PDB file of C-alpha atoms in Angstrom:
ATOM      1  CA  MET A   1      -0.013  -0.048  -0.066  1.00 41.00           C
ATOM      2  CA  ARG A   2       1.698   3.536  -1.238  1.00 40.00           C
ATOM      3  CA  ALA A   3       0.694   6.546   0.785  1.00 41.00           C
ATOM      4  CA  THR A   4       1.969  10.797  -0.266  1.00 42.00           C
ATOM      5  CA  GLY A   5       4.279  12.120   0.363  1.00 42.00           C
ATOM      6  CA  GLY A   6       7.348   9.790  -0.855  1.00 39.00           C
ATOM      7  CA  HIS A   7       6.383   7.677   2.513  1.00 39.00           C
ATOM      8  CA  GLU A   8       6.052   3.154   0.250  1.00 38.00           C
ATOM      9  CA  MET A   9       4.486   2.751   3.782  1.00 36.00           C
ATOM     10  CA  CYS A  10       1.929   4.491   6.638  1.00 39.00           C
ATOM     11  CA  CYS A  11       2.082   2.248   9.098  1.00 38.00           C
ATOM     12  CA  TYR A  12       0.119   3.020  12.492  1.00 37.00           C
ATOM     13  CA  ASP A  13       1.150   1.724  15.687  1.00 43.00           C
ATOM     14  CA  SER A  14      -0.974   4.120  17.438  1.00 40.00           C
ATOM     15  CA  VAL A  15      -4.310   6.450  17.107  1.00 37.00           C
ATOM     16  CA  GLU A  16      -2.123   9.057  17.570  1.00 40.00           C
ATOM     17  CA  ASN A  17       0.517   8.503  14.899  1.00 43.00           C
ATOM     18  CA  ALA A  18      -2.032   7.728  12.569  1.00 39.00           C
ATOM     19  CA  SER A  19      -3.531  12.017  13.510  1.00 38.00           C
ATOM     20  CA  SER A  20      -0.266  13.241  13.212  1.00 40.00           C
ATOM     21  CA  SER A  21       0.278  11.014   9.179  1.00 39.00           C
ATOM     22  CA  VAL A  22      -3.047  11.862   7.777  1.00 36.00           C
ATOM     23  CA  LEU A  23      -3.115  15.746   9.115  1.00 34.00           C
ATOM     24  CA  SER A  24       0.347  15.659   7.339  1.00 38.00           C
ATOM     25  CA  GLY A  25      -0.752  14.881   4.433  1.00 37.00           C
ATOM     26  CA  CYS A  26      -1.027  11.751   4.598  1.00 36.00           C
ATOM     27  CA  ARG A  27      -3.489   9.669   1.641  1.00 37.00           C
ATOM     28  CA  ILE A  28      -4.212   5.850   2.163  1.00 34.00           C
ATOM     29  CA  GLU A  29      -5.110   4.603  -2.090  1.00 36.00           C
ATOM     30  CA  GLN A  30      -7.448   2.435  -2.710  1.00 38.00           C
ATOM     31  CA  HIS A  31      -5.433  -0.083  -3.833  1.00 39.00           C
ATOM     32  CA  GLY A  32      -2.216  -1.158  -2.565  1.00 40.00           C
ATOM     33  CA  SER A  33       0.914  -2.838  -3.468  1.00 38.00           C
ATOM     34  CA  PHE A  34       1.048  -5.513  -1.462  1.00 37.00           C
ATOM     35  CA  THR A  35       0.277  -9.037  -1.440  1.00 41.00           C
ATOM     36  CA  MET A  36      -2.301 -10.912   0.996  1.00 39.00           C
ATOM     37  CA  ARG A  37      -3.009 -14.659   1.317  1.00 43.00           C
ATOM     38  CA  GLY A  38      -6.660 -13.165  -1.013  1.00 51.00           C
ATOM     39  CA  GLY A  39      -8.172  -9.786  -2.307  1.00 52.00           C
ATOM     40  CA  GLU A  40     -11.242  -9.917   1.172  1.00 56.00           C
ATOM     41  CA  ASP A  41      -7.698 -10.123   3.362  1.00 62.00           C
ATOM     42  CA  ARG A  42      -6.450  -6.939   2.344  1.00 63.00           C
ATOM     43  CA  ILE A  43      -9.470  -5.215   1.275  1.00 55.00           C
ATOM     44  CA  ALA A  44     -10.104  -6.063   4.599  1.00 63.00           C
ATOM     45  CA  THR A  45      -6.584  -4.776   6.264  1.00 75.00           C
ATOM     46  CA  LEU A  46      -7.110  -1.843   4.335  1.00 74.00           C
ATOM     47  CA  ASP A  47     -10.448  -0.495   5.494  1.00 76.00           C
ATOM     48  CA  ASP A  48      -9.090  -1.228   8.799  1.00 80.00           C
ATOM     49  CA  GLU A  49      -6.243   1.259   8.527  1.00 85.00           C
ATOM     50  CA  LYS A  50      -9.126   3.588   7.158  1.00 81.00           C
ATOM     51  CA  LEU A  51     -10.948   3.232  10.162  1.00 79.00           C
ATOM     52  CA  ILE A  52      -7.754   4.444  12.164  1.00 84.00           C
ATOM     53  CA  ALA A  53      -7.637   6.846   9.495  1.00 83.00           C
ATOM     54  CA  LEU A  54     -10.944   8.454   9.811  1.00 78.00           C
ATOM     55  CA  ASN A  55     -11.454   7.784  13.442  1.00 79.00           C
ATOM     56  CA  ALA A  56      -8.114   9.510  14.073  1.00 84.00           C
ATOM     57  CA  LEU A  57      -9.077  12.441  12.004  1.00 81.00           C
ATOM     58  CA  MET A  58     -12.299  12.747  13.342  1.00 78.00           C
ATOM     59  CA  THR A  59     -10.831  12.796  16.995  1.00 80.00           C
ATOM     60  CA  ALA A  60      -8.245  15.506  15.457  1.00 83.00           C
ATOM     61  CA  ASP A  61      -9.906  17.747  13.146  1.00 82.00           C
ATOM     62  CA  PRO A  62     -14.342  16.867  13.098  1.00 78.00           C
ATOM     63  CA  GLU A  63     -14.668  18.959  10.289  1.00 79.00           C
ATOM     64  CA  LEU A  64     -12.194  17.866   7.613  1.00 83.00           C
ATOM     65  CA  ALA A  65     -13.081  14.785   8.644  1.00 85.00           C
ATOM     66  CA  VAL A  66     -16.884  15.177   8.250  1.00 88.00           C
ATOM     67  CA  PRO A  67     -16.732  15.339   3.746  1.00 88.00           C
ATOM     68  CA  MET A  68     -14.624  12.818   3.990  1.00 86.00           C
ATOM     69  CA  LEU A  69     -17.057  10.903   5.760  1.00 88.00           C
ATOM     70  CA  GLU A  70     -19.921  10.948   3.729  1.00 88.00           C
ATOM     71  CA  LYS A  71     -17.400  10.337   0.778  1.00 87.00           C
ATOM     72  CA  PHE A  72     -17.056   7.246   2.230  1.00 85.00           C
ATOM     73  CA  LEU A  73     -20.994   7.081   2.573  1.00 89.00           C
ATOM     74  CA  SER A  74     -21.943   7.685  -1.467  1.00 84.00           C
ATOM     75  CA  SER A  75     -18.562   5.058  -2.154  1.00 80.00           C
ATOM     76  CA  ASN A  76     -18.017   1.805  -3.187  1.00 83.00           C
ATOM     77  CA  ALA A  77     -16.883   1.606  -0.505  1.00 82.00           C
ATOM     78  CA  SER A  78     -17.250  -2.007   1.811  1.00 85.00           C
ATOM     79  CA  PRO A  79     -20.425  -1.915   3.967  1.00 87.00           C
ATOM     80  CA  ARG A  80     -18.486  -2.386   6.834  1.00 85.00           C
ATOM     81  CA  LEU A  81     -16.716   1.536   5.735  1.00 86.00           C
ATOM     82  CA  ARG A  82     -20.005   3.025   5.234  1.00 90.00           C
ATOM     83  CA  ASP A  83     -21.161   1.513   8.603  1.00 91.00           C
ATOM     84  CA  ARG A  84     -18.363   2.567  10.251  1.00 88.00           C
ATOM     85  CA  ALA A  85     -18.771   6.378   8.356  1.00 88.00           C
ATOM     86  CA  LEU A  86     -22.105   6.648   9.515  1.00 92.00           C
ATOM     87  CA  PHE A  87     -21.684   5.559  13.269  1.00 90.00           C
ATOM     88  CA  VAL A  88     -18.662   7.909  13.284  1.00 87.00           C
ATOM     89  CA  LEU A  89     -20.896  10.971  12.301  1.00 88.00           C
ATOM     90  CA  THR A  90     -23.724  10.556  14.757  1.00 88.00           C
ATOM     91  CA  GLN A  91     -20.507  11.146  17.036  1.00 83.00           C
ATOM     92  CA  SER A  92     -19.829  13.562  16.023  1.00 79.00           C
ATOM     93  CA  GLY A  93     -20.924  16.760  17.443  1.00 78.00           C
ATOM     94  CA  SER A  94     -20.170  18.252  14.594  1.00 82.00           C
ATOM     95  CA  ALA A  95     -23.494  19.926  12.722  1.00 86.00           C
ATOM     96  CA  ARG A  96     -23.289  18.684   9.427  1.00 88.00           C
ATOM     97  CA  GLY A  97     -22.447  15.857  10.517  1.00 88.00           C
ATOM     98  CA  ARG A  98     -25.677  15.249  12.279  1.00 89.00           C
ATOM     99  CA  THR A  99     -27.597  16.887   9.438  1.00 92.00           C
ATOM    100  CA  ILE A 100     -26.367  13.936   6.750  1.00 93.00           C
ATOM    101  CA  VAL A 101     -27.226  11.354  10.165  1.00 94.00           C
ATOM    102  CA  ALA A 102     -30.647  12.521   9.686  1.00 95.00           C
ATOM    103  CA  ASP A 103     -31.480  12.245   6.825  1.00 96.00           C
ATOM    104  CA  ILE A 104     -30.226   9.028   6.282  1.00 96.00           C
ATOM    105  CA  ALA A 105     -32.701   7.901   9.408  1.00 97.00           C
ATOM    106  CA  ARG A 106     -35.855  10.204   6.728  1.00 97.00           C
ATOM    107  CA  GLY A 107     -35.246   8.302   3.762  1.00 95.00           C
ATOM    108  CA  LYS A 108     -33.555  11.680   2.026  1.00 94.00           C
ATOM    109  CA  SER A 109     -30.278   9.337   0.949  1.00 91.00           C
ATOM    110  CA  HIS A 110     -28.693   6.352   1.047  1.00 92.00           C
ATOM    111  CA  PRO A 111     -31.973   4.352   2.363  1.00 93.00           C
ATOM    112  CA  GLU A 112     -30.281   0.998   2.272  1.00 93.00           C
ATOM    113  CA  MET A 113     -28.688   2.655   4.841  1.00 96.00           C
ATOM    114  CA  GLN A 114     -32.231   4.600   7.222  1.00 97.00           C
ATOM    115  CA  ARG A 115     -33.505   1.720   9.823  1.00 97.00           C
ATOM    116  CA  THR A 116     -29.444   1.711  10.842  1.00 96.00           C
ATOM    117  CA  ALA A 117     -29.449   6.018  10.832  1.00 97.00           C
ATOM    118  CA  VAL A 118     -32.511   5.711  13.043  1.00 98.00           C
ATOM    119  CA  LYS A 119     -30.467   3.059  15.214  1.00 97.00           C
ATOM    120  CA  TYR A 120     -27.647   5.308  15.185  1.00 96.00           C
ATOM    121  CA  LEU A 121     -29.640   8.456  16.696  1.00 95.00           C
ATOM    122  CA  GLY A 122     -31.637   6.172  19.331  1.00 95.00           C
ATOM    123  CA  LEU A 123     -28.051   4.740  20.975  1.00 92.00           C
ATOM    124  CA  PHE A 124     -25.910   8.394  20.276  1.00 85.00           C
ATOM    125  CA  GLY A 125     -28.920  10.856  20.469  1.00 71.00           C
ATOM    126  CA  GLY A 126     -30.102  14.184  21.692  1.00 87.00           C
ATOM    127  CA  GLU A 127     -33.115  16.049  22.886  1.00 91.00           C
ATOM    128  CA  GLU A 128     -31.708  16.653  19.173  1.00 91.00           C
ATOM    129  CA  SER A 129     -31.961  13.758  17.367  1.00 93.00           C
ATOM    130  CA  ARG A 130     -35.413  12.460  19.900  1.00 95.00           C
ATOM    131  CA  GLN A 131     -37.226  15.266  18.106  1.00 96.00           C
ATOM    132  CA  THR A 132     -35.674  14.085  15.039  1.00 96.00           C
ATOM    133  CA  LEU A 133     -36.514  10.674  15.302  1.00 97.00           C
ATOM    134  CA  SER A 134     -40.502  11.653  15.856  1.00 98.00           C
ATOM    135  CA  GLU A 135     -40.738  13.494  12.946  1.00 98.00           C
ATOM    136  CA  ILE A 136     -39.580  10.654  12.049  1.00 98.00           C
ATOM    137  CA  TYR A 137     -42.493   8.417  12.339  1.00 98.00           C
ATOM    138  CA  ALA A 138     -45.518  10.893  12.282  1.00 97.00           C
ATOM    139  CA  SER A 139     -43.689  11.106   8.758  1.00 97.00           C
ATOM    140  CA  THR A 140     -43.217   7.954   7.531  1.00 96.00           C
ATOM    141  CA  SER A 141     -46.084   5.078   6.786  1.00 96.00           C
ATOM    142  CA  ASP A 142     -43.173   2.489   6.533  1.00 97.00           C
ATOM    143  CA  VAL A 143     -44.124  -0.736   9.566  1.00 98.00           C
ATOM    144  CA  ASP A 144     -40.676  -1.295   9.439  1.00 97.00           C
ATOM    145  CA  ILE A 145     -39.144   2.150   9.956  1.00 98.00           C
ATOM    146  CA  LYS A 146     -41.336   3.274  12.749  1.00 98.00           C
ATOM    147  CA  LYS A 147     -41.105   0.105  14.703  1.00 98.00           C
ATOM    148  CA  ALA A 148     -36.827   1.195  14.498  1.00 98.00           C
ATOM    149  CA  VAL A 149     -37.886   4.584  15.622  1.00 98.00           C
ATOM    150  CA  LEU A 150     -40.004   2.995  18.261  1.00 98.00           C
ATOM    151  CA  GLN A 151     -36.881   0.450  19.586  1.00 98.00           C
ATOM    152  CA  ALA A 152     -34.646   4.129  18.672  1.00 98.00           C
ATOM    153  CA  PHE A 153     -36.899   5.307  21.193  1.00 98.00           C
ATOM    154  CA  MET A 154     -36.047   2.610  23.357  1.00 97.00           C
ATOM    155  CA  THR A 155     -32.327   2.117  23.209  1.00 96.00           C
ATOM    156  CA  SER A 156     -32.677   6.647  24.314  1.00 95.00           C
ATOM    157  CA  GLY A 157     -34.893   6.129  26.977  1.00 95.00           C
ATOM    158  CA  ASP A 158     -37.235   8.270  25.515  1.00 96.00           C
ATOM    159  CA  LYS A 159     -40.509   6.438  27.730  1.00 96.00           C
ATOM    160  CA  ALA A 160     -42.518   8.812  27.499  1.00 97.00           C
ATOM    161  CA  ARG A 161     -42.785   8.337  23.471  1.00 98.00           C
ATOM    162  CA  VAL A 162     -43.364   4.826  23.961  1.00 98.00           C
ATOM    163  CA  LEU A 163     -46.191   4.770  25.912  1.00 97.00           C
ATOM    164  CA  ALA A 164     -47.620   7.141  24.065  1.00 97.00           C
ATOM    165  CA  ALA A 165     -46.911   4.971  21.029  1.00 98.00           C
ATOM    166  CA  ALA A 166     -48.353   1.631  23.189  1.00 97.00           C
ATOM    167  CA  ARG A 167     -51.420   4.283  24.104  1.00 96.00           C
ATOM    168  CA  GLY A 168     -52.199   6.553  21.044  1.00 94.00           C
ATOM    169  CA  GLU A 169     -51.364   3.748  17.912  1.00 96.00           C
ATOM    170  CA  LYS A 170     -54.358   3.693  15.745  1.00 95.00           C
ATOM    171  CA  SER A 171     -52.398   0.418  14.011  1.00 96.00           C
ATOM    172  CA  PRO A 172     -52.547  -2.544  16.398  1.00 95.00           C
ATOM    173  CA  GLU A 173     -48.980  -4.308  15.261  1.00 96.00           C
ATOM    174  CA  LEU A 174     -47.891  -0.778  15.836  1.00 98.00           C
ATOM    175  CA  ARG A 175     -49.492  -0.850  19.420  1.00 97.00           C
ATOM    176  CA  ARG A 176     -48.266  -4.062  20.196  1.00 96.00           C
ATOM    177  CA  ALA A 177     -44.720  -3.467  19.175  1.00 97.00           C
ATOM    178  CA  ALA A 178     -44.349  -0.080  21.349  1.00 98.00           C
ATOM    179  CA  ILE A 179     -46.254  -1.975  24.267  1.00 98.00           C
ATOM    180  CA  ARG A 180     -42.914  -4.644  24.230  1.00 97.00           C
ATOM    181  CA  GLN A 181     -40.390  -1.993  24.145  1.00 98.00           C
ATOM    182  CA  LEU A 182     -41.633  -1.329  27.551  1.00 98.00           C
ATOM    183  CA  GLY A 183     -40.760  -4.170  29.232  1.00 96.00           C
ATOM    184  CA  PRO A 184     -37.077  -3.023  28.923  1.00 96.00           C
ATOM    185  CA  MET A 185     -37.627   0.127  30.025  1.00 96.00           C
ATOM    186  CA  GLY A 186     -38.995  -1.118  33.465  1.00 92.00           C
ATOM    187  CA  ALA A 187     -42.250   0.806  33.321  1.00 96.00           C
ATOM    188  CA  GLN A 188     -43.885  -1.862  34.729  1.00 95.00           C
ATOM    189  CA  SER A 189     -46.953   0.600  37.055  1.00 96.00           C
ATOM    190  CA  GLU A 190     -47.201   1.938  32.566  1.00 97.00           C
ATOM    191  CA  LEU A 191     -48.195  -1.757  31.506  1.00 98.00           C
ATOM    192  CA  TRP A 192     -49.343  -1.899  34.112  1.00 97.00           C
ATOM    193  CA  GLU A 193     -51.889  -0.096  33.451  1.00 97.00           C
ATOM    194  CA  LEU A 194     -52.008  -0.508  29.851  1.00 97.00           C
ATOM    195  CA  TYR A 195     -53.498  -3.998  31.061  1.00 97.00           C
ATOM    196  CA  LYS A 196     -56.302  -2.574  32.810  1.00 95.00           C
ATOM    197  CA  SER A 197     -57.166   0.139  29.825  1.00 95.00           C
ATOM    198  CA  GLU A 198     -56.701  -2.855  27.009  1.00 94.00           C
ATOM    199  CA  THR A 199     -59.367  -4.292  25.523  1.00 92.00           C
ATOM    200  CA  THR A 200     -58.174  -6.601  22.778  1.00 94.00           C
ATOM    201  CA  PRO A 201     -56.393 -10.942  24.336  1.00 96.00           C
ATOM    202  CA  GLU A 202     -53.330 -10.597  21.771  1.00 95.00           C
ATOM    203  CA  ALA A 203     -52.597  -6.817  23.118  1.00 96.00           C
ATOM    204  CA  LYS A 204     -52.572  -8.183  26.786  1.00 97.00           C
ATOM    205  CA  ARG A 205     -50.537 -10.796  26.388  1.00 97.00           C
ATOM    206  CA  GLU A 206     -48.006  -8.373  24.753  1.00 98.00           C
ATOM    207  CA  ILE A 207     -48.241  -6.908  27.640  1.00 98.00           C
ATOM    208  CA  ILE A 208     -47.505  -9.910  29.650  1.00 98.00           C
ATOM    209  CA  GLN A 209     -44.604 -10.236  28.449  1.00 97.00           C
ATOM    210  CA  ALA A 210     -43.645  -7.085  28.102  1.00 98.00           C
ATOM    211  CA  LEU A 211     -43.899  -7.517  32.146  1.00 97.00           C
ATOM    212  CA  PHE A 212     -41.800 -10.458  32.014  1.00 96.00           C
ATOM    213  CA  VAL A 213     -38.954  -8.738  30.331  1.00 95.00           C
ATOM    214  CA  GLY A 214     -39.902  -6.402  33.704  1.00 93.00           C
ATOM    215  CA  GLY A 215     -39.550  -8.379  36.403  1.00 90.00           C
ATOM    216  CA  GLY A 216     -42.405  -7.529  37.137  1.00 91.00           C
ATOM    217  CA  GLY A 217     -43.044 -11.487  38.693  1.00 91.00           C
ATOM    218  CA  ASP A 218     -45.322  -9.978  41.434  1.00 92.00           C
ATOM    219  CA  ARG A 219     -47.725  -8.282  37.983  1.00 95.00           C
ATOM    220  CA  ILE A 220     -48.112 -11.478  36.486  1.00 96.00           C
ATOM    221  CA  ALA A 221     -48.861 -13.908  39.356  1.00 94.00           C
ATOM    222  CA  GLU A 222     -51.527 -11.188  40.254  1.00 95.00           C
ATOM    223  CA  LEU A 223     -52.888 -12.161  36.913  1.00 97.00           C
ATOM    224  CA  ALA A 224     -51.864 -15.661  37.428  1.00 95.00           C
ATOM    225  CA  ARG A 225     -54.352 -15.785  40.484  1.00 94.00           C
ATOM    226  CA  THR A 226     -56.864 -12.959  39.044  1.00 94.00           C
ATOM    227  CA  GLU A 227     -57.767 -12.702  35.364  1.00 96.00           C
ATOM    228  CA  THR A 228     -61.207 -13.995  34.248  1.00 94.00           C
ATOM    229  CA  ASP A 229     -60.571 -14.600  30.657  1.00 96.00           C
ATOM    230  CA  PRO A 230     -59.040 -18.370  30.835  1.00 94.00           C
ATOM    231  CA  ASP A 231     -56.565 -18.588  28.048  1.00 96.00           C
ATOM    232  CA  LEU A 232     -54.720 -15.192  29.198  1.00 97.00           C
ATOM    233  CA  ARG A 233     -54.427 -16.082  32.928  1.00 96.00           C
ATOM    234  CA  ARG A 234     -52.517 -19.583  31.324  1.00 95.00           C
ATOM    235  CA  ASN A 235     -50.219 -17.470  29.476  1.00 96.00           C
ATOM    236  CA  ALA A 236     -49.414 -15.663  33.128  1.00 97.00           C
ATOM    237  CA  VAL A 237     -49.561 -18.994  34.981  1.00 97.00           C
ATOM    238  CA  ARG A 238     -47.307 -20.115  31.728  1.00 95.00           C
ATOM    239  CA  THR A 239     -44.917 -17.046  32.229  1.00 96.00           C
ATOM    240  CA  LEU A 240     -44.158 -17.448  35.361  1.00 95.00           C
ATOM    241  CA  GLY A 241     -42.517 -20.731  35.531  1.00 93.00           C
ATOM    242  CA  LEU A 242     -40.083 -18.216  33.981  1.00 94.00           C
ATOM    243  CA  LEU A 243     -38.834 -16.339  36.452  1.00 91.00           C
ATOM    244  CA  GLY A 244     -37.116 -19.223  38.924  1.00 85.00           C
ATOM    245  CA  SER A 245     -38.441 -21.509  41.382  1.00 85.00           C
ATOM    246  CA  ASP A 246     -36.873 -19.251  44.216  1.00 88.00           C
ATOM    247  CA  ARG A 247     -39.300 -16.075  43.170  1.00 88.00           C
ATOM    248  CA  THR A 248     -42.940 -18.057  41.604  1.00 92.00           C
ATOM    249  CA  GLY A 249     -41.736 -21.423  42.580  1.00 94.00           C
ATOM    250  CA  ALA A 250     -44.288 -21.651  46.144  1.00 94.00           C
ATOM    251  CA  MET A 251     -46.781 -19.322  43.994  1.00 94.00           C
ATOM    252  CA  LEU A 252     -47.007 -21.804  41.200  1.00 96.00           C
ATOM    253  CA  VAL A 253     -47.527 -24.609  43.974  1.00 97.00           C
ATOM    254  CA  SER A 254     -50.682 -23.281  45.385  1.00 95.00           C
ATOM    255  CA  LEU A 255     -52.132 -22.065  42.014  1.00 95.00           C
ATOM    256  CA  TYR A 256     -52.071 -26.305  41.014  1.00 96.00           C
ATOM    257  CA  GLN A 257     -53.528 -27.290  44.651  1.00 96.00           C
ATOM    258  CA  SER A 258     -56.346 -24.676  44.181  1.00 94.00           C
ATOM    259  CA  ASP A 259     -57.345 -23.845  40.647  1.00 92.00           C
ATOM    260  CA  ARG A 260     -60.352 -25.819  39.172  1.00 89.00           C
ATOM    261  CA  ASP A 261     -59.212 -25.953  35.801  1.00 93.00           C
ATOM    262  CA  PRO A 262     -57.583 -28.866  34.457  1.00 94.00           C
ATOM    263  CA  GLN A 263     -55.112 -27.136  32.098  1.00 95.00           C
ATOM    264  CA  VAL A 264     -54.395 -24.269  34.459  1.00 96.00           C
ATOM    265  CA  ARG A 265     -52.784 -26.630  36.791  1.00 97.00           C
ATOM    266  CA  ARG A 266     -50.288 -28.354  33.333  1.00 96.00           C
ATOM    267  CA  GLU A 267     -49.188 -25.055  33.241  1.00 96.00           C
ATOM    268  CA  ALA A 268     -48.420 -24.509  36.665  1.00 97.00           C
ATOM    269  CA  LEU A 269     -46.650 -28.259  36.166  1.00 97.00           C
ATOM    270  CA  GLN A 270     -44.712 -27.255  33.368  1.00 96.00           C
ATOM    271  CA  GLY A 271     -43.203 -24.266  34.801  1.00 96.00           C
ATOM    272  CA  LEU A 272     -42.141 -26.699  37.905  1.00 97.00           C
ATOM    273  CA  PHE A 273     -40.949 -28.517  35.565  1.00 96.00           C
ATOM    274  CA  ILE A 274     -39.374 -25.505  33.257  1.00 95.00           C
ATOM    275  CA  GLN A 275     -37.943 -24.594  36.956  1.00 95.00           C
ATOM    276  CA  GLN A 276     -36.493 -27.571  37.482  1.00 95.00           C
ATOM    277  CA  ASN A 277     -38.285 -27.961  40.700  1.00 96.00           C
ATOM    278  CA  ALA A 278     -37.858 -32.252  41.388  1.00 97.00           C
ATOM    279  CA  HIS A 279     -38.906 -31.071  45.096  1.00 96.00           C
ATOM    280  CA  ALA A 280     -42.715 -29.081  44.677  1.00 97.00           C
ATOM    281  CA  LEU A 281     -43.454 -31.959  42.219  1.00 98.00           C
ATOM    282  CA  VAL A 282     -43.090 -34.594  44.268  1.00 97.00           C
ATOM    283  CA  GLN A 283     -44.813 -33.421  46.739  1.00 97.00           C
ATOM    284  CA  LEU A 284     -47.355 -32.888  44.423  1.00 98.00           C
ATOM    285  CA  ALA A 285     -47.452 -35.748  42.948  1.00 97.00           C
ATOM    286  CA  ARG A 286     -47.747 -37.632  46.389  1.00 96.00           C
ATOM    287  CA  ALA A 287     -50.687 -35.415  47.027  1.00 96.00           C
ATOM    288  CA  GLU A 288     -52.577 -36.031  44.114  1.00 96.00           C
ATOM    289  CA  LYS A 289     -55.805 -38.357  43.727  1.00 95.00           C
ATOM    290  CA  ASP A 290     -55.946 -37.410  39.925  1.00 95.00           C
ATOM    291  CA  PRO A 291     -54.606 -40.128  38.109  1.00 95.00           C
ATOM    292  CA  GLU A 292     -53.578 -39.073  34.741  1.00 96.00           C
ATOM    293  CA  MET A 293     -52.730 -35.679  36.787  1.00 97.00           C
ATOM    294  CA  ARG A 294     -49.857 -37.932  39.534  1.00 97.00           C
ATOM    295  CA  ARG A 295     -48.817 -39.609  35.711  1.00 97.00           C
ATOM    296  CA  ASP A 296     -47.764 -36.092  34.299  1.00 97.00           C
ATOM    297  CA  ILE A 297     -45.571 -35.464  37.088  1.00 97.00           C
ATOM    298  CA  VAL A 298     -44.243 -39.199  37.138  1.00 97.00           C
ATOM    299  CA  ASN A 299     -43.498 -38.128  33.196  1.00 97.00           C
ATOM    300  CA  LYS A 300     -41.874 -34.764  34.410  1.00 97.00           C
ATOM    301  CA  LEU A 301     -40.221 -36.774  36.992  1.00 96.00           C
ATOM    302  CA  SER A 302     -38.385 -38.619  34.920  1.00 95.00           C
ATOM    303  CA  ILE A 303     -37.121 -36.739  32.111  1.00 95.00           C
ATOM    304  CA  MET A 304     -35.360 -33.998  34.347  1.00 92.00           C
ATOM    305  CA  GLY A 305     -31.796 -34.423  34.190  1.00 77.00           C
ATOM    306  CA  GLY A 306     -30.662 -37.538  37.149  1.00 81.00           C
ATOM    307  CA  ASN A 307     -31.872 -34.413  40.010  1.00 92.00           C
ATOM    308  CA  LYS A 308     -31.001 -36.811  42.903  1.00 94.00           C
ATOM    309  CA  GLU A 309     -34.839 -35.836  44.511  1.00 94.00           C
ATOM    310  CA  ALA A 310     -37.096 -37.732  41.353  1.00 95.00           C
ATOM    311  CA  LEU A 311     -34.379 -40.284  41.392  1.00 95.00           C
ATOM    312  CA  GLU A 312     -35.027 -41.114  44.733  1.00 94.00           C
ATOM    313  CA  TYR A 313     -38.956 -40.488  44.208  1.00 94.00           C
ATOM    314  CA  LEU A 314     -39.244 -42.717  40.895  1.00 94.00           C
ATOM    315  CA  MET A 315     -37.145 -45.774  42.834  1.00 94.00           C
ATOM    316  CA  GLU A 316     -39.505 -45.860  45.619  1.00 93.00           C
ATOM    317  CA  ILE A 317     -42.499 -46.260  43.233  1.00 93.00           C
ATOM    318  CA  LEU A 318     -40.581 -48.913  41.869  1.00 93.00           C
ATOM    319  CA  ASN A 319     -40.224 -50.245  45.215  1.00 91.00           C
ATOM    320  CA  LYS A 320     -44.424 -50.871  45.258  1.00 81.00           C
TER     321      LYS A 320
END
């Protein structure tokens, strides 16, 4: 690889040296003259060197770097290099850089990078970027872009805008997508209020899942006890099994013992099985009078991977 300025090769052993070389006129050319094991390896290495140089130039002189980054976006550079150029522009602090990223996120240029630009606005943007995302959400009819914006809102911590979509979005698909984003945001109280006002089972199932993602075991346990819709109650019981035996094992045992719905009872057993709670299953098997339910419990104990308590109970059955 050749560089201008009389040097046979630009070798950067640090970002500082790269910055010095770039600022003194060292230019990495598109095609190197060295030989590697293959063309792909050579291109990958050249990309790595360009990334080092770009990062150094961005640190030393952002205004000088922005046109170069914009050039990479418009060129036949590798997808990796173009993605990195967009990434660096998002963090640049340059007014021109912000405009470039915002235009891509709005779909005005480089449409193949629109979703990536939306994601980066969520990762690194402040209020200005969140406002841009809000405008994109309001103006686009592309459901996939709207979903990407909702995820960017979640990433940026913009709970208010996600909640507004979860409450007011007319599209059921997008409303459910917004609900999903509220889970990682820890919006437990907001999700609970949404559940109480929601009328569609599909959205309620999404809320149960979002409560699970956010660690809302107490709310899910309440639904497992009080939800009047059998399908939703079974969904809540099933979800309890994913929360760990320390948190919900006793609740699942209680539900099994008290609920009259055979399907709810089976969901409770499945939850205990998922938790590998052999102790609870053995106790329930000992007390169970229904042969079919007891057989279901024994079957689960038989496939618990050599659990000592399960094996002891199975031996007890064999010795009867």
